[in-house]
XYZ file of N, CA and C in Angstrom:
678
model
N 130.053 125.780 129.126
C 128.780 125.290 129.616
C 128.182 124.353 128.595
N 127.558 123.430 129.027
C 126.809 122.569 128.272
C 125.857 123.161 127.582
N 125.838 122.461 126.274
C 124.594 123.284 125.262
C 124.000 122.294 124.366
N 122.858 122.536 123.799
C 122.756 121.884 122.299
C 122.893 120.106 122.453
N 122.737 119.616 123.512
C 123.022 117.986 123.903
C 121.468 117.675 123.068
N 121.516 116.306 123.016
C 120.707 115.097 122.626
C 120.157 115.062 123.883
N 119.040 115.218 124.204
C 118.591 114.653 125.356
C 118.301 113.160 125.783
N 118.864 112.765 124.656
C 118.387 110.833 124.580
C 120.405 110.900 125.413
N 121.153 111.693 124.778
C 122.452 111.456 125.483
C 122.835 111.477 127.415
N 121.826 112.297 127.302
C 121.851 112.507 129.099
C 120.593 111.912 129.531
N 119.382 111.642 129.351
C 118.110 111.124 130.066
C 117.972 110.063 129.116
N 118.498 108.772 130.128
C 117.762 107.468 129.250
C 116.320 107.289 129.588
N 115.292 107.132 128.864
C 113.888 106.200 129.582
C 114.319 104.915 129.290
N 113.829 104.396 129.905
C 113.447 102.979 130.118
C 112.388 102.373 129.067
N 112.615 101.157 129.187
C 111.431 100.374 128.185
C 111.516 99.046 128.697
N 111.546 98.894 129.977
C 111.253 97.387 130.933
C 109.424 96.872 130.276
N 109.361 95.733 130.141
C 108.112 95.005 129.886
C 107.605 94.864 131.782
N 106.409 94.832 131.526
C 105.696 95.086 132.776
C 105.906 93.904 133.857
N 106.748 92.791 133.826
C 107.122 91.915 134.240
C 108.190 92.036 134.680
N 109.333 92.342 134.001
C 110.610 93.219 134.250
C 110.698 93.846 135.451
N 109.666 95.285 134.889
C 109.417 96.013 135.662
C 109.816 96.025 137.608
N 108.176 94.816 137.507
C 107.705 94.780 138.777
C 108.872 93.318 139.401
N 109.547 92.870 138.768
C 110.635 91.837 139.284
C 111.722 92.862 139.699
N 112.212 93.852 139.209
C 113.326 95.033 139.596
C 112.826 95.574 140.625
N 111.713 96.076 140.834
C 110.956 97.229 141.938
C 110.882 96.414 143.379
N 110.916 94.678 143.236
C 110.831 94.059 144.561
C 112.091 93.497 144.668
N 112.765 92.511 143.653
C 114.085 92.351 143.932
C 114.902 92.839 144.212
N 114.824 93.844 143.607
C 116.339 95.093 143.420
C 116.049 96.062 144.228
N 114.916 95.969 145.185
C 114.649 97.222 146.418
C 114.684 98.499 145.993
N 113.754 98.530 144.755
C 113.554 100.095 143.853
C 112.622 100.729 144.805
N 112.659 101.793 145.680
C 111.939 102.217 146.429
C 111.196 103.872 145.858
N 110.155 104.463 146.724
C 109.791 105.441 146.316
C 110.473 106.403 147.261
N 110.191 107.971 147.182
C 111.223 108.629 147.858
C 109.756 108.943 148.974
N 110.720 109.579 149.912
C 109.543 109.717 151.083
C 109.196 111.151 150.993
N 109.924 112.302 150.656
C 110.008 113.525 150.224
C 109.709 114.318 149.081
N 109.950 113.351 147.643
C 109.832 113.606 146.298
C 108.581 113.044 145.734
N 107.418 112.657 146.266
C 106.860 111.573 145.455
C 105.479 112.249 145.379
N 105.027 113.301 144.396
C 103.928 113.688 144.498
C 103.201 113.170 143.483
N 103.167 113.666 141.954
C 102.122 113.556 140.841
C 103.131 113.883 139.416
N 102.593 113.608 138.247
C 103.444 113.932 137.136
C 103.789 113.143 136.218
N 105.394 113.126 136.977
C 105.965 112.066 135.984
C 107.060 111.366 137.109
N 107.729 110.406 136.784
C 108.490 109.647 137.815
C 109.347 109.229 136.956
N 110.712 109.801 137.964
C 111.756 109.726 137.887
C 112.726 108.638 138.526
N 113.622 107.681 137.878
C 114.187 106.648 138.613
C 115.882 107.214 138.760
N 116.305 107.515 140.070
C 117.815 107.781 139.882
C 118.213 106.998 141.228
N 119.401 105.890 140.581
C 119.488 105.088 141.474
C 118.979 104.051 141.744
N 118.575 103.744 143.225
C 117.194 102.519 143.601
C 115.854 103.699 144.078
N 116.135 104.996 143.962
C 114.822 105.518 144.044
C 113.921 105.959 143.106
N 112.778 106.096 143.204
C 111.930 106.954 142.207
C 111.542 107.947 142.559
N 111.353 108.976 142.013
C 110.771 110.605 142.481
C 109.793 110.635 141.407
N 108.471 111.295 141.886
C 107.081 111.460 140.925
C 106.887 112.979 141.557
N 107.594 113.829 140.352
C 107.252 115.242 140.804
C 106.812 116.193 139.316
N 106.186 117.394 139.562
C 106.101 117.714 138.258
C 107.209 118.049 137.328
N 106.629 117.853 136.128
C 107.525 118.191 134.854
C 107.843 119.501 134.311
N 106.360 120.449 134.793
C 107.153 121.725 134.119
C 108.037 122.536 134.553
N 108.429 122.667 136.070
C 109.833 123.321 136.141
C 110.884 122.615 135.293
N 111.097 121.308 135.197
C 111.772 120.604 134.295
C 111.946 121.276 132.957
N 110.624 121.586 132.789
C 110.921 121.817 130.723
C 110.930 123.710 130.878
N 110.535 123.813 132.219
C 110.517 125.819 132.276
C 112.143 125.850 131.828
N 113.044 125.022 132.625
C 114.799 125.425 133.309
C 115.190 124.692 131.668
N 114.741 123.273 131.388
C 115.954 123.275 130.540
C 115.498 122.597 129.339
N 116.179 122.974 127.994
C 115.844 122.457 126.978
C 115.754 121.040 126.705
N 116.410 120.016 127.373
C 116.763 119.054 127.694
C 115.825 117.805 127.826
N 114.829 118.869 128.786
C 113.565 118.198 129.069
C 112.627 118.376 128.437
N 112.629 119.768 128.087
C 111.325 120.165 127.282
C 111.674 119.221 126.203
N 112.828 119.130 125.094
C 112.607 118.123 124.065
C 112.080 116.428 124.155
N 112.780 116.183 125.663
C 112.225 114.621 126.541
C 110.606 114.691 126.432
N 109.779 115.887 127.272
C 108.922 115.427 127.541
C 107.722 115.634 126.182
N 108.159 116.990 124.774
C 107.743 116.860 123.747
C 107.132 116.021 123.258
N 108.277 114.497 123.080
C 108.400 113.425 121.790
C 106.885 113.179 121.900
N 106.560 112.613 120.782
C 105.115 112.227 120.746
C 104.982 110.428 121.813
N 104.029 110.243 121.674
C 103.593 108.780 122.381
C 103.507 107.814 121.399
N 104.217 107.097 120.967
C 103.563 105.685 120.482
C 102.465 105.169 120.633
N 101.687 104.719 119.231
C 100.637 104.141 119.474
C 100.629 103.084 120.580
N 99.524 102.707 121.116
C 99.651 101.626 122.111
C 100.128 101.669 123.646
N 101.143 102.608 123.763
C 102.130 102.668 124.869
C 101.313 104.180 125.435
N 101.667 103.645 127.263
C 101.715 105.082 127.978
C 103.251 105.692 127.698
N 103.045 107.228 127.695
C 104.015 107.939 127.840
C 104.902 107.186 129.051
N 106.577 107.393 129.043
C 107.326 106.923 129.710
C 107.032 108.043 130.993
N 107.280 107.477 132.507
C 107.186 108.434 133.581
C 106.167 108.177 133.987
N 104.905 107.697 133.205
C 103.773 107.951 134.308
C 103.063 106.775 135.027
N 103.868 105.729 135.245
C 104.240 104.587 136.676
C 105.413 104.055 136.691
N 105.345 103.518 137.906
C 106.856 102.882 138.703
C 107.383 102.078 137.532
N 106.292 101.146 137.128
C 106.836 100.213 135.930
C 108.273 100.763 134.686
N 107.549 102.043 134.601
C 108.179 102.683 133.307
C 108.550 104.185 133.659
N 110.209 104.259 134.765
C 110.211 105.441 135.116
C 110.727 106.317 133.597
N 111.367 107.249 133.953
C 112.235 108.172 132.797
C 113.718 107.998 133.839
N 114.800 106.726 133.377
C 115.656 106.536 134.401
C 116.383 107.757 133.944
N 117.362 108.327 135.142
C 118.573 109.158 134.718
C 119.541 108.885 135.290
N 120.841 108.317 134.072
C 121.801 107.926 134.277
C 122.689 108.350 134.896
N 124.079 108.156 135.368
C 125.020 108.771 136.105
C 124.504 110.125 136.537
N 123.894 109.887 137.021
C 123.084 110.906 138.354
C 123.278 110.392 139.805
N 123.663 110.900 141.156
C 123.410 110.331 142.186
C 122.079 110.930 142.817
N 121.386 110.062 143.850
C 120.620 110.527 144.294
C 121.006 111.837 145.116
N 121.750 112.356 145.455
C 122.396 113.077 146.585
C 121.728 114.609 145.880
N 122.990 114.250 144.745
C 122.914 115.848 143.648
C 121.309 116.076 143.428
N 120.372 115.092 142.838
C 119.259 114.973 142.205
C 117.771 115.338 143.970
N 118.312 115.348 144.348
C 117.620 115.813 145.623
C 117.804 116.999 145.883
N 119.034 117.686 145.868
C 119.588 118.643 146.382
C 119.090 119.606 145.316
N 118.845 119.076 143.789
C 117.753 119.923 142.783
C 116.596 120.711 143.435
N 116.326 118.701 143.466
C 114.719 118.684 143.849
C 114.235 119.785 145.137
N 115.061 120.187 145.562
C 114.783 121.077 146.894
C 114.650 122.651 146.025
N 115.551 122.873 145.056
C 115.605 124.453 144.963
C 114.726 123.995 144.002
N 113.838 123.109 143.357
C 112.850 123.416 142.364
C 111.283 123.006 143.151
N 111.595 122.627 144.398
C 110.268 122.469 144.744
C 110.465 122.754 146.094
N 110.615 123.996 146.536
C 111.063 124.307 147.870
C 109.753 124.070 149.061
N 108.754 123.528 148.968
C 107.570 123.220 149.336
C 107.592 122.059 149.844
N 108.767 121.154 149.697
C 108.372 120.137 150.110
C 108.862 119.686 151.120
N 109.475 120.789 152.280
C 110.117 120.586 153.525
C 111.136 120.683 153.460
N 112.065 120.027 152.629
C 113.362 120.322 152.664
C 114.027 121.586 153.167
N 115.184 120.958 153.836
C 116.207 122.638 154.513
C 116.503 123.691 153.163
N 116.779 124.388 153.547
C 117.544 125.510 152.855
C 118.576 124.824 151.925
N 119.579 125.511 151.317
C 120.554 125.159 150.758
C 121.998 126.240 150.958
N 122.555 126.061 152.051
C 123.566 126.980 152.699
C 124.893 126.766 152.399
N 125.158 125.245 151.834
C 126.646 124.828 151.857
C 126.865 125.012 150.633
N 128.381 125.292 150.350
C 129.212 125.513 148.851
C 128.671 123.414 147.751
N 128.803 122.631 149.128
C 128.895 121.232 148.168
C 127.609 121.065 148.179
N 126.042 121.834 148.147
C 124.900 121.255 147.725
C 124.747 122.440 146.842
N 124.901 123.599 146.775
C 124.945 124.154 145.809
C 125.904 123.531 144.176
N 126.924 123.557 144.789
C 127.944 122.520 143.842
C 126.936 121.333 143.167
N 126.134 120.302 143.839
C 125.246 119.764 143.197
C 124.534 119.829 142.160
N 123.406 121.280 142.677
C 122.887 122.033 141.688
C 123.697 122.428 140.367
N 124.770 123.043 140.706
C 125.626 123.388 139.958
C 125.991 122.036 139.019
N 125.922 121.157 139.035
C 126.790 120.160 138.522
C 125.829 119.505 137.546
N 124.477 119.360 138.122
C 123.146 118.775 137.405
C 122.761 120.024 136.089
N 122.897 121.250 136.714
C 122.341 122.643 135.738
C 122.932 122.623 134.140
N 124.393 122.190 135.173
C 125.397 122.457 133.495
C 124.676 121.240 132.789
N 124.945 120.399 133.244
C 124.996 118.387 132.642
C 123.486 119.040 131.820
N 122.129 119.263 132.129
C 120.922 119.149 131.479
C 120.700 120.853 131.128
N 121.530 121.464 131.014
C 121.429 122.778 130.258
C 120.841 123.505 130.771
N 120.542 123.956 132.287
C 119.335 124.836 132.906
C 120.385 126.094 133.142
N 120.462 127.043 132.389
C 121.177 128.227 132.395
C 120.867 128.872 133.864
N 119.507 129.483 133.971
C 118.840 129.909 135.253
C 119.607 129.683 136.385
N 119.313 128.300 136.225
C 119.151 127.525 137.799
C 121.148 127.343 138.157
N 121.825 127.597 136.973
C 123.278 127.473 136.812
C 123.570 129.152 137.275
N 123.033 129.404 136.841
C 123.116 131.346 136.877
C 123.496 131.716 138.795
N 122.141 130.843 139.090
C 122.164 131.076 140.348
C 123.108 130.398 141.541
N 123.520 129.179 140.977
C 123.981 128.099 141.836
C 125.800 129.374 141.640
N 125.745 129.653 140.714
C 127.204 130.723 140.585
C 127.431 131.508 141.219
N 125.973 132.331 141.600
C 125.968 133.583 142.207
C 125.994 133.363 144.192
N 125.396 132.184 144.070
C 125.109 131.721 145.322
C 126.644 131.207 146.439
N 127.605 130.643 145.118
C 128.389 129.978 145.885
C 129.956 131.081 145.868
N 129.984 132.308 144.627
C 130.837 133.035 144.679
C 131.616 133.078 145.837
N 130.617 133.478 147.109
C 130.823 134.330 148.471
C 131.248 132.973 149.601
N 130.490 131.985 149.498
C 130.711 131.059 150.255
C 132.319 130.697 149.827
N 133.220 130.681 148.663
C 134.340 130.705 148.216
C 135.058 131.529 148.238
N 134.608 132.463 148.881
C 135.664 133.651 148.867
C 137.225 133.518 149.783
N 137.057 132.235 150.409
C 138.296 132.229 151.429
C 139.118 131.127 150.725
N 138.879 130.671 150.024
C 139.298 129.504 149.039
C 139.141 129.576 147.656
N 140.482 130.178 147.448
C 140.425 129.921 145.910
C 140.761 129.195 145.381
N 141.589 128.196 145.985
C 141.888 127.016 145.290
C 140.713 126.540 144.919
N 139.674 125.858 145.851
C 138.374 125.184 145.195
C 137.759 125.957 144.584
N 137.729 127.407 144.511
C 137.423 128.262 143.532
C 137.559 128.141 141.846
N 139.297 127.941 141.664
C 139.576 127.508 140.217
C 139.107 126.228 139.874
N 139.066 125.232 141.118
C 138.738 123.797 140.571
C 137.566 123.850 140.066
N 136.664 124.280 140.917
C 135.215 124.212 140.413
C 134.807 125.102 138.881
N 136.158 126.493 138.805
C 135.680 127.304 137.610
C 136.322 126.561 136.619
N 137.039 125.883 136.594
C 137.934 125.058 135.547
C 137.316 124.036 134.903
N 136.610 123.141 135.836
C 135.197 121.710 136.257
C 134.337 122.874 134.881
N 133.558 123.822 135.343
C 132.570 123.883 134.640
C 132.006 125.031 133.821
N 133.622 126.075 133.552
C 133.594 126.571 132.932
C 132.982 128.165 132.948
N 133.343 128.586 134.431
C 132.789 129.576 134.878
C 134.249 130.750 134.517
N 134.173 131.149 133.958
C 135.483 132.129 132.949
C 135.836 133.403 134.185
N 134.635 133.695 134.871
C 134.874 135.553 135.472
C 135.489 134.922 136.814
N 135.419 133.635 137.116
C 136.144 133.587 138.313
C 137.634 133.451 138.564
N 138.471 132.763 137.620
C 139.540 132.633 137.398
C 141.057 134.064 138.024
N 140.252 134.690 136.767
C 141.308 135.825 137.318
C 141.204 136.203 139.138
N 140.119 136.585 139.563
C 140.467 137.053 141.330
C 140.594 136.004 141.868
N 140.788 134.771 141.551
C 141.057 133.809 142.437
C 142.279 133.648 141.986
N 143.026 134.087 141.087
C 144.010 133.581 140.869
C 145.224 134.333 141.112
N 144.306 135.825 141.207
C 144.887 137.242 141.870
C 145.128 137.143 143.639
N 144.199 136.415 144.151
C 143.908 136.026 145.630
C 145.382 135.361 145.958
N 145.644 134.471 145.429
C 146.310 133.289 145.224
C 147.892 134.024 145.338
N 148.207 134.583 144.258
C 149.502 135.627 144.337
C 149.593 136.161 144.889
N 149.240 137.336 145.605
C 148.484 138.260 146.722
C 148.937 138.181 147.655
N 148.668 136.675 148.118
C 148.121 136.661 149.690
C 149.602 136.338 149.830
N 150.205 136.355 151.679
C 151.112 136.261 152.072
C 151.873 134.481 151.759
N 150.912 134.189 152.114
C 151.150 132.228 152.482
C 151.465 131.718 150.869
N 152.578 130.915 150.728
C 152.515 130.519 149.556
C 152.051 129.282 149.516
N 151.729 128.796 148.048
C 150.937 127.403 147.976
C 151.148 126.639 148.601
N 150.351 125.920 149.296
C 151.142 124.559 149.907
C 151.038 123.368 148.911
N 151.480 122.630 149.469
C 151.689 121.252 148.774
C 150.663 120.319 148.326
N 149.536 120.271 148.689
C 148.180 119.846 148.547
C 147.676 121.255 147.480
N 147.632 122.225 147.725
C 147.157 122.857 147.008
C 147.996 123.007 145.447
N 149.309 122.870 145.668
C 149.623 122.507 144.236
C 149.313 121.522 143.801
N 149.179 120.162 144.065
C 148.603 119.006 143.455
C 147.246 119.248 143.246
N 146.636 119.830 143.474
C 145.099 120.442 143.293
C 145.120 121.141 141.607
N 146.077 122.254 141.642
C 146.177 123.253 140.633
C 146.771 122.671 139.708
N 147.647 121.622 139.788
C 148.750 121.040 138.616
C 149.831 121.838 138.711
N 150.880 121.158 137.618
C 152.229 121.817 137.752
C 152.169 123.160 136.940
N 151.406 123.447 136.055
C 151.842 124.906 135.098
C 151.074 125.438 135.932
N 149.667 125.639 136.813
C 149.568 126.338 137.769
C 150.136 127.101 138.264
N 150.490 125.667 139.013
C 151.704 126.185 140.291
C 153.033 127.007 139.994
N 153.462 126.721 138.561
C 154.754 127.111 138.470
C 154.699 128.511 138.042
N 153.211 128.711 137.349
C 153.381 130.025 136.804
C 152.836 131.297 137.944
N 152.068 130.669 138.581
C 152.023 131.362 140.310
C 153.117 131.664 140.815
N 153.661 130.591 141.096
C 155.125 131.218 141.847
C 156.253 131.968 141.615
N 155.695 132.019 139.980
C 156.926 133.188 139.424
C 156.057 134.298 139.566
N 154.681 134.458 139.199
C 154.324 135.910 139.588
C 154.356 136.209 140.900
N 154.435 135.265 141.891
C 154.506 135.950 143.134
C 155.556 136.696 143.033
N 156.814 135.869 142.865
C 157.966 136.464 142.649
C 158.038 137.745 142.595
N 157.597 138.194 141.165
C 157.044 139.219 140.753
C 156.765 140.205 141.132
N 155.769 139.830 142.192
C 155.261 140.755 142.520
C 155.723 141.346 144.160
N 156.715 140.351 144.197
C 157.301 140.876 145.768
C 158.386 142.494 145.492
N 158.807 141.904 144.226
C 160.437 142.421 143.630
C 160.160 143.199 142.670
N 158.651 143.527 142.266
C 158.529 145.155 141.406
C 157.609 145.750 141.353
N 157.157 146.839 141.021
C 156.395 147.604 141.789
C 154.791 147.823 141.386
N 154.329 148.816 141.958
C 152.617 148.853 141.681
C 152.100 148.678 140.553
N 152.652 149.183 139.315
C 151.778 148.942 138.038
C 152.049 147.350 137.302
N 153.427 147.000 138.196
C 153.080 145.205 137.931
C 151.539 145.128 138.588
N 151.430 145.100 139.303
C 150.344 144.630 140.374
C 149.166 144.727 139.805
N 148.949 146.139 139.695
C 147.684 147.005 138.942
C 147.834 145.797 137.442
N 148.618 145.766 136.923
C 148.603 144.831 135.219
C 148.136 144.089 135.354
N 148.675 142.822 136.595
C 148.608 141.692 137.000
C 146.937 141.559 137.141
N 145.879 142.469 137.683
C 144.683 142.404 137.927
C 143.717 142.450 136.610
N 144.559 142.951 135.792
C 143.705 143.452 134.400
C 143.826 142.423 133.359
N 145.111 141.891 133.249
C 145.871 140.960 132.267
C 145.336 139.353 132.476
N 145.162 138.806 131.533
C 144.984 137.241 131.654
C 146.404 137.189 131.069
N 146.921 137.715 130.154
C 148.223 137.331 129.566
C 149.558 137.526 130.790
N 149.051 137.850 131.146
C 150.561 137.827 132.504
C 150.664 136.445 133.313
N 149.228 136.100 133.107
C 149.363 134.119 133.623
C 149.869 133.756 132.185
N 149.650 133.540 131.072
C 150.361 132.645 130.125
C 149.329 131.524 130.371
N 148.648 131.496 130.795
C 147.801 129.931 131.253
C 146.220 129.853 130.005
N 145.658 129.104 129.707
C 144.905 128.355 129.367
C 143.791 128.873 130.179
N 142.648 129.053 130.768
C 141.615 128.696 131.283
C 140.970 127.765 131.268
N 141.114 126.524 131.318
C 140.600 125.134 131.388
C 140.811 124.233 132.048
């Protein structure tokens, strides 16, 4: 999991001159969001801006709280508080950064959050800006929705470093009747795949306390977790 980052490494602000600014916001079709745009501070990801509050921001992650800390320069408004001068955030899509914005401000109409790939969102933003919590949950949330797929199971625990999922998905995987298919090995890679198919082996051709081991043991994969 992500830890201990620079927050200047993941949240660029901006420092457009007020001319700049307002030439980007009409040329470049920088729009406001129709859903996100209350009071605070304003956020540019993409061609949109979101003006929502800051302290769930600095409650969830260290990231922000050190962002929104820094002191002010003489002379200058704090960055965020107009269109002119958002707090941009880089390689962010709007998609993921919405799909936040919903489980941190569930007030603002937005649907629920039911699917494995908007949770995955959450999930993906939590790690990147360090919000343990909000990561805690996006884990707990999507366990079950994965339970029929373990392949995207390991991808995603591999992606971001979720350690307790590995083994039963990987137990699932041996287990089950159907052997890998062909897409799903190009998914897993070749030491994956290869070391799967010998424990299946395994486990067709000897008996229960293989099995029983096989559930307890990380060393019976030989594999890496990463």
């Amino acid at each position: 999991m992500h830890s201990d980052h620079d927050s200047d490494s993941i949240v660029e602000v901006s420092h457009p001159s007020p001319s700049t600014a307002c030439e980007n916001s009409t040329n470049k079709g920088i729009l406001r969001s129709t859903h996100f745009y209350f009071n605070n501070v304003i956020f540019q990801v993409e061609d949109t801006l979101y003006n929502v509050p800051c302290q769930p921001f600095m409650r969830e992650s260290d990231v922000f709280h050190d962002l929104f800390s820094l002191p002010v320069l003489v002379g200058r408004k704090s960055e965020g508080q107009s269109d002119e001068e958002p707090v941009l955030l880089q390689s962010v899509s709007k998609v993921d950064f919405e799909r936040l914005l919903s489980l941190l401000f569930p007030d603002a109409g937005i649907d629920a959050i039911p699917t494995t790939e908007e949770w995955l969102s959450i999930l993906k933003l939590a790690t990147l800006w360090d919000m343990p919590k909000i990561r805690e949950r996006a884990i707990m949330h999507m366990a079950p929705l994965l339970s029929q797929d373990p392949v995207q199971k390991i991808e995603i625990a591999r992606e971001y470093d979720i350690d307790d999922w590995m083994l039963p998905a990987l137990n699932q995987l041996v287990q089950r009747d159907q052997p890998l298919t062909v897409d799903e090995g190009e998914r897993l890679g070749m030491e994956y795949t290869t070391k799967l198919a010998s424990i299946r082996e395994c486990c067709r051709f000897n008996n229960r306390t293989f099995r029983w081991e096989l559930g307890r043991s990380r060393r019976m994969y030989g594999i890496e977790f990463r």
